[in-house]
Every structure is written in C-alpha cells, then in structure tokens.
Short mmCIF file of C-alpha atoms in Angstrom, two decimals:
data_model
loop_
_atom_site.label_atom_id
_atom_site.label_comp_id
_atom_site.label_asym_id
_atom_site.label_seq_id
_atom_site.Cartn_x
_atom_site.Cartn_y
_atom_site.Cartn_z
CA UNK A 1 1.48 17.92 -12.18
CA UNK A 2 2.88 21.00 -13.95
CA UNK A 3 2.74 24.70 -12.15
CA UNK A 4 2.74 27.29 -15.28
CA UNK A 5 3.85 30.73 -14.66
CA UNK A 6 2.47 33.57 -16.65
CA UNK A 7 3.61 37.55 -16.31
CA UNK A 8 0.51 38.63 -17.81
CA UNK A 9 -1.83 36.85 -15.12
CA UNK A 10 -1.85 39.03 -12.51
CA UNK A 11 -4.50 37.61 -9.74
CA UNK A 12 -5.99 34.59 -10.85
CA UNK A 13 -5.21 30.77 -10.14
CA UNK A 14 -6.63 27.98 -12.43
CA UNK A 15 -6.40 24.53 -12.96
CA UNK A 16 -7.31 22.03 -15.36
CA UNK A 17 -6.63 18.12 -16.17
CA UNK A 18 -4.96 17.80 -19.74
CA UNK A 19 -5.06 13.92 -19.90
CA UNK A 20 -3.08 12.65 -17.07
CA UNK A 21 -1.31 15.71 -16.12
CA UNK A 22 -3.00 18.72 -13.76
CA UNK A 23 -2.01 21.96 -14.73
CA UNK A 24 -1.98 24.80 -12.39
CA UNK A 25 -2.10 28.33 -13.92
CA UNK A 26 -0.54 30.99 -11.11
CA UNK A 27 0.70 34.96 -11.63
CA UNK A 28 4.11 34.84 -11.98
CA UNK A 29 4.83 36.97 -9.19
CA UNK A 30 3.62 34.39 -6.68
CA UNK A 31 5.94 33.83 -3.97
CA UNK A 32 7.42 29.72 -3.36
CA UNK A 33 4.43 29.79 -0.25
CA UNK A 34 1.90 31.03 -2.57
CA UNK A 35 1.85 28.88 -4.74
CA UNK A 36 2.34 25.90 -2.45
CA UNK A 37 -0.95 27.13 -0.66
CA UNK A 38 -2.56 27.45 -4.38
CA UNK A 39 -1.28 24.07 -6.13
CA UNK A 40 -3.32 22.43 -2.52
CA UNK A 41 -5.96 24.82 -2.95
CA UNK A 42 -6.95 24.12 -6.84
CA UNK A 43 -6.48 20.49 -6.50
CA UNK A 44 -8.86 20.07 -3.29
CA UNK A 45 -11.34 22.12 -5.75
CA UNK A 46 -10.61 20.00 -9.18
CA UNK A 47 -11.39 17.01 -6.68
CA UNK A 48 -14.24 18.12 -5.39
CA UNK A 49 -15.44 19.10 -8.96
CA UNK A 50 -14.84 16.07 -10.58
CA UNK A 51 -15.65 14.01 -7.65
CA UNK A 52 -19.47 14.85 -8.58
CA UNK A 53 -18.91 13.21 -11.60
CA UNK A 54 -17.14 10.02 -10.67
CA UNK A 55 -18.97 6.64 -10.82
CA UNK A 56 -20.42 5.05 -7.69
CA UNK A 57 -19.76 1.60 -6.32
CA UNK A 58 -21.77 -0.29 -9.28
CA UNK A 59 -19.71 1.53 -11.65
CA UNK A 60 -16.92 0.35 -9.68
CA UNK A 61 -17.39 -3.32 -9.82
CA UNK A 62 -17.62 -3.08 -13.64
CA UNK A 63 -14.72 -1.28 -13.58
CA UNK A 64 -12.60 -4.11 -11.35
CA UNK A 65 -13.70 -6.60 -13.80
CA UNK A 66 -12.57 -4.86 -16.96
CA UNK A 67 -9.48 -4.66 -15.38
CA UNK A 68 -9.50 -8.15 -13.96
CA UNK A 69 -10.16 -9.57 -17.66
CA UNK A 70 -7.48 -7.33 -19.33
CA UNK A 71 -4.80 -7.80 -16.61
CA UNK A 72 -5.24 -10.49 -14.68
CA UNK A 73 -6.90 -12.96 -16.87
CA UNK A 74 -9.99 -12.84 -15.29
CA UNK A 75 -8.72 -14.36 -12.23
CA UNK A 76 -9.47 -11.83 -9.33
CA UNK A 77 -13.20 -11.96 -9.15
CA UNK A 78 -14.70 -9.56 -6.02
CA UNK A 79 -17.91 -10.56 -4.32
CA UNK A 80 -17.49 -6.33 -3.46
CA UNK A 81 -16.21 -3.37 -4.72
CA UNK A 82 -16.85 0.02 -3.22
CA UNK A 83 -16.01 3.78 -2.09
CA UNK A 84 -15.61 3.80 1.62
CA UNK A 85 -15.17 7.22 3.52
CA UNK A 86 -13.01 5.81 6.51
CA UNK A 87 -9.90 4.99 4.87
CA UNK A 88 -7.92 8.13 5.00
CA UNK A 89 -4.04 6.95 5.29
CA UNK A 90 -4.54 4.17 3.07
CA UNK A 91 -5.73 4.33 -1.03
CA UNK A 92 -7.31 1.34 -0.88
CA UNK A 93 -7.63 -2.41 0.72
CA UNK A 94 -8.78 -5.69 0.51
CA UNK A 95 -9.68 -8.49 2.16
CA UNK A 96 -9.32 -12.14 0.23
CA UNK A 97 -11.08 -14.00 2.60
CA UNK A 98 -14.05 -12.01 1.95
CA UNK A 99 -13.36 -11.12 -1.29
CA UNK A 100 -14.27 -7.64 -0.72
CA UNK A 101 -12.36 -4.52 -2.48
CA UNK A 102 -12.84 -0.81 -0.77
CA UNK A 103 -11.33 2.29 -2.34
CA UNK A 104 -10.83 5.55 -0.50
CA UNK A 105 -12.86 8.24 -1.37
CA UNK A 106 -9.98 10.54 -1.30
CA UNK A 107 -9.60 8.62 -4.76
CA UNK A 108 -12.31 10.64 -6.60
CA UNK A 109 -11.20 12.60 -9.03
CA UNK A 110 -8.35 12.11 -9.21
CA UNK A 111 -6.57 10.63 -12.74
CA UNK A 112 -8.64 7.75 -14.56
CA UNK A 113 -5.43 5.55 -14.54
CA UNK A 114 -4.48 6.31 -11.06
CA UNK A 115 -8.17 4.64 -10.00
CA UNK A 116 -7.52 2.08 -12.24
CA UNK A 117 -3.88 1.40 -10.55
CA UNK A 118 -5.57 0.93 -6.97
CA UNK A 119 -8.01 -0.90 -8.19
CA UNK A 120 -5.78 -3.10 -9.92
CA UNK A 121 -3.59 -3.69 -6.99
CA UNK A 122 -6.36 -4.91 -4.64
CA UNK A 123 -7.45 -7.16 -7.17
CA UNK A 124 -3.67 -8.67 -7.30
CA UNK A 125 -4.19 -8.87 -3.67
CA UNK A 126 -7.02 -11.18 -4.34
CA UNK A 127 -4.65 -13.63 -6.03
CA UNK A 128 -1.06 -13.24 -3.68
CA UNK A 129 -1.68 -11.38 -0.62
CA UNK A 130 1.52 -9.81 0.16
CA UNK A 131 3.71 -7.41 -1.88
CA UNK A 132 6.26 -9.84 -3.01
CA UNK A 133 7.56 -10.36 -6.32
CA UNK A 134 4.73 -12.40 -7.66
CA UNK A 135 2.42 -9.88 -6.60
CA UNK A 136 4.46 -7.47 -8.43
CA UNK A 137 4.60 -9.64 -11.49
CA UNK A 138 0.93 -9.31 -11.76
CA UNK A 139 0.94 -5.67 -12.01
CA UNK A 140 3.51 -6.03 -14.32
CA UNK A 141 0.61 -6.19 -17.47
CA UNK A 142 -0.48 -2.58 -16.79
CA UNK A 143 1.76 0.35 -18.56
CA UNK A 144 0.91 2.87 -15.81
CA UNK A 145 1.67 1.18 -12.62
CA UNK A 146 5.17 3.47 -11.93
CA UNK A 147 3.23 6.56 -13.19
CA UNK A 148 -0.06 6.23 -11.10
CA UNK A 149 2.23 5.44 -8.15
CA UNK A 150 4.56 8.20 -8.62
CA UNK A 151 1.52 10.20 -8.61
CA UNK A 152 0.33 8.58 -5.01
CA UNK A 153 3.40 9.66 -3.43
CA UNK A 154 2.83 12.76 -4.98
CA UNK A 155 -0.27 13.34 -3.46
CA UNK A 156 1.08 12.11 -0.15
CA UNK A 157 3.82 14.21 0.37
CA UNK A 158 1.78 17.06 -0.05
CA UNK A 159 -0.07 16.02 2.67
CA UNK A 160 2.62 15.66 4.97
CA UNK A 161 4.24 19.37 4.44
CA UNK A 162 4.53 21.01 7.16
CA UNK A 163 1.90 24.13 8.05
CA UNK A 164 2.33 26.54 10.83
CA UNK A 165 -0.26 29.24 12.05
CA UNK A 166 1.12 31.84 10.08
CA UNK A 167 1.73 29.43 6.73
CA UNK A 168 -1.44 27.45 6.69
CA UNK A 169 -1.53 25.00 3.57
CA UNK A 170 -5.46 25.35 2.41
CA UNK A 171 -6.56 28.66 2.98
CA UNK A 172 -10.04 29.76 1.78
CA UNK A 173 -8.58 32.40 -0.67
CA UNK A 174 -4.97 33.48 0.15
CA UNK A 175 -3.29 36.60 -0.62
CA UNK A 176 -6.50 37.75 -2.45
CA UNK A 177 -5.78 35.80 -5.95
CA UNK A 178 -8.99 34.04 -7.09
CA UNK A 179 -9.62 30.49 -8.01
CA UNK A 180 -10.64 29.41 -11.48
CA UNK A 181 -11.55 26.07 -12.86
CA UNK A 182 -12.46 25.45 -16.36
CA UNK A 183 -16.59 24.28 -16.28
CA UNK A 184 -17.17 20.35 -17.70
CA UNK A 185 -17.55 21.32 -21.15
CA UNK A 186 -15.09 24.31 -21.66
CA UNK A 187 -11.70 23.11 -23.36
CA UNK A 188 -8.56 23.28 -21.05
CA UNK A 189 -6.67 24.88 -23.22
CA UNK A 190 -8.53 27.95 -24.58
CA UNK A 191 -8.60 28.47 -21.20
CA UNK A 192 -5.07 28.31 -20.62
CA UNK A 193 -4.74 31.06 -24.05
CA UNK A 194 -7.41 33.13 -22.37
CA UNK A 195 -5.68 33.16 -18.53
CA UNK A 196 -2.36 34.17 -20.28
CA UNK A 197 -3.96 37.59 -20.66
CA UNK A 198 -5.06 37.74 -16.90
#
C-alpha cells in the first residue's frame, strides 16, 4: 500500500487499486492519526466496493482448480469451495477429510493474487496438512506467495492497532475531509492528476 501526500489537496481522501498496490490520496497537512483513521477508512470502502463485484462460491471452485492445475499439478481436487462469513481471525481453512475449502469473506476485494494465495494454501493443505517444509515446497510454484503474505500481515496489524475513545480507528468521516473512490470504469490515475489539484 502506498499513502501519497499532495499540498494542493486540501480536504479530500481517495483511494484506488493500481495493479497490486492500493493507493491512498490524503492532504498533506494530515496529521500521523489522520491519516491512520483514513488509510482504515478508504480501504473498508474499496472493500466494500469491490466486494460487489467479486465472484461467488461457483466462481470460486473454478478458480481453486485453475490454480490446482497450474500449481499443484492437478493434485488438490475440493469436493467444496466457498465464502463463509464466520471466519474472522483466520483467512481461510480446510478440512482434508472432507475435502472442503472455506475462504473468509473479509477476503473480498481485496488483491486478485492475495485470493489466489489463500486459496492456494488450502489447496496445499489438501495434499500435506501441516505447515512443514513440504507444504511449503508446494507453494513454492507460485511467484507471489511472500508478497500476498506480506500483504496479510499487513492487513492484520492494522487490525490490531490500538484505538481509544478519543482516537477511534474507523470513524464515519473524521476531521471533516471527504472520501473519494474512483467509480468501476474511471482510470486510477486521471484521478490521481485530477485530486492533485484538490
């Protein structure tokens, strides 16, 4: 994720994807707990957003055998894959006896390769079911495991910041600066040209 300061934007926030990164567009005068409140703020909203768009369990099972044919030779083979709504301190799981796959919905939209990454692991897990080294040798095949990762911990240490009464993490609008996101089929970055003059 990049934060981008501008001098000319004066009070609004916007974010966009630009391939795998998430760029947040704040006024440079923002104070450290500003934009810590924003950067939550426009990525809740970019999920939410793109979460309308993302594929449902059907679309998910295709998706787990793609990546079970171009990673794991077509060896991890699901009798389910699906979004489930009660997983929230865990990305994903699986249970080989069953053969069943469930992703958390906290997933949606987030990065295409990110999805992928989960997905990928609990299809290893279908094959070795701890996290030893042969379980990491299968995820060796895909370029993005250390960068979808690094992006999980990301995600998770925001959630574990620390908020107080007076320093709440996800306010509605803080400090009176408005939210912008780019629509579906505007292009990220005349949008990030245009906010530079905000």
């Amino acid at each position: 994720m990049e934060v981008r300061r501008s001098a000319r934007r004066s009070r609004t926030v916007s974010a966009y994807r630009d391939g795998d990164r998430t760029v947040v567009l704040i006024p440079a005068r923002m104070s450290a707990a500003e934009e810590k409140r924003w950067v939550a703020v426009m990525l809740e909203k970019l999920a939410a957003q793109e979460s309308r768009r993302m594929p449902g369990d059907d679309e998910l099972a295709a998706r787990a055998e793609r990546l079970s044919e171009q990673h794991l030779n077509g060896r991890a083979v699901p009798d389910t894959v699906r979004w489930v709504t009660n997983q929230n301190s865990r990305w994903g799981s699986c249970t080989p006896a069953e053969g069943s796959i469930r992703l958390s919905h906290r997933l949606r939209g987030m990065p295409e390769y990110v999805i992928d990454y989960v997905l990928l692991h609990e299809l290893a897990h279908l094959l070795v079911p701890g996290h030893g080294p042969r379980f990491w040798k299968l995820l060796e095949s895909y370029p993005r495991t250390e960068r979808a990762r690094g992006y999980l911990e990301g995600v998770d240490a925001v959630d574990r910041l620390p908020t107080t009464d007076q320093d709440p993490v996800r306010p509605a609008h803080p400090e009176g600066f408005r939210p912008s996101l780019p629509s579906r089929t505007s292009n990220p970055q005349r949008n990030a040209d245009k906010g530079r003059g905000e």
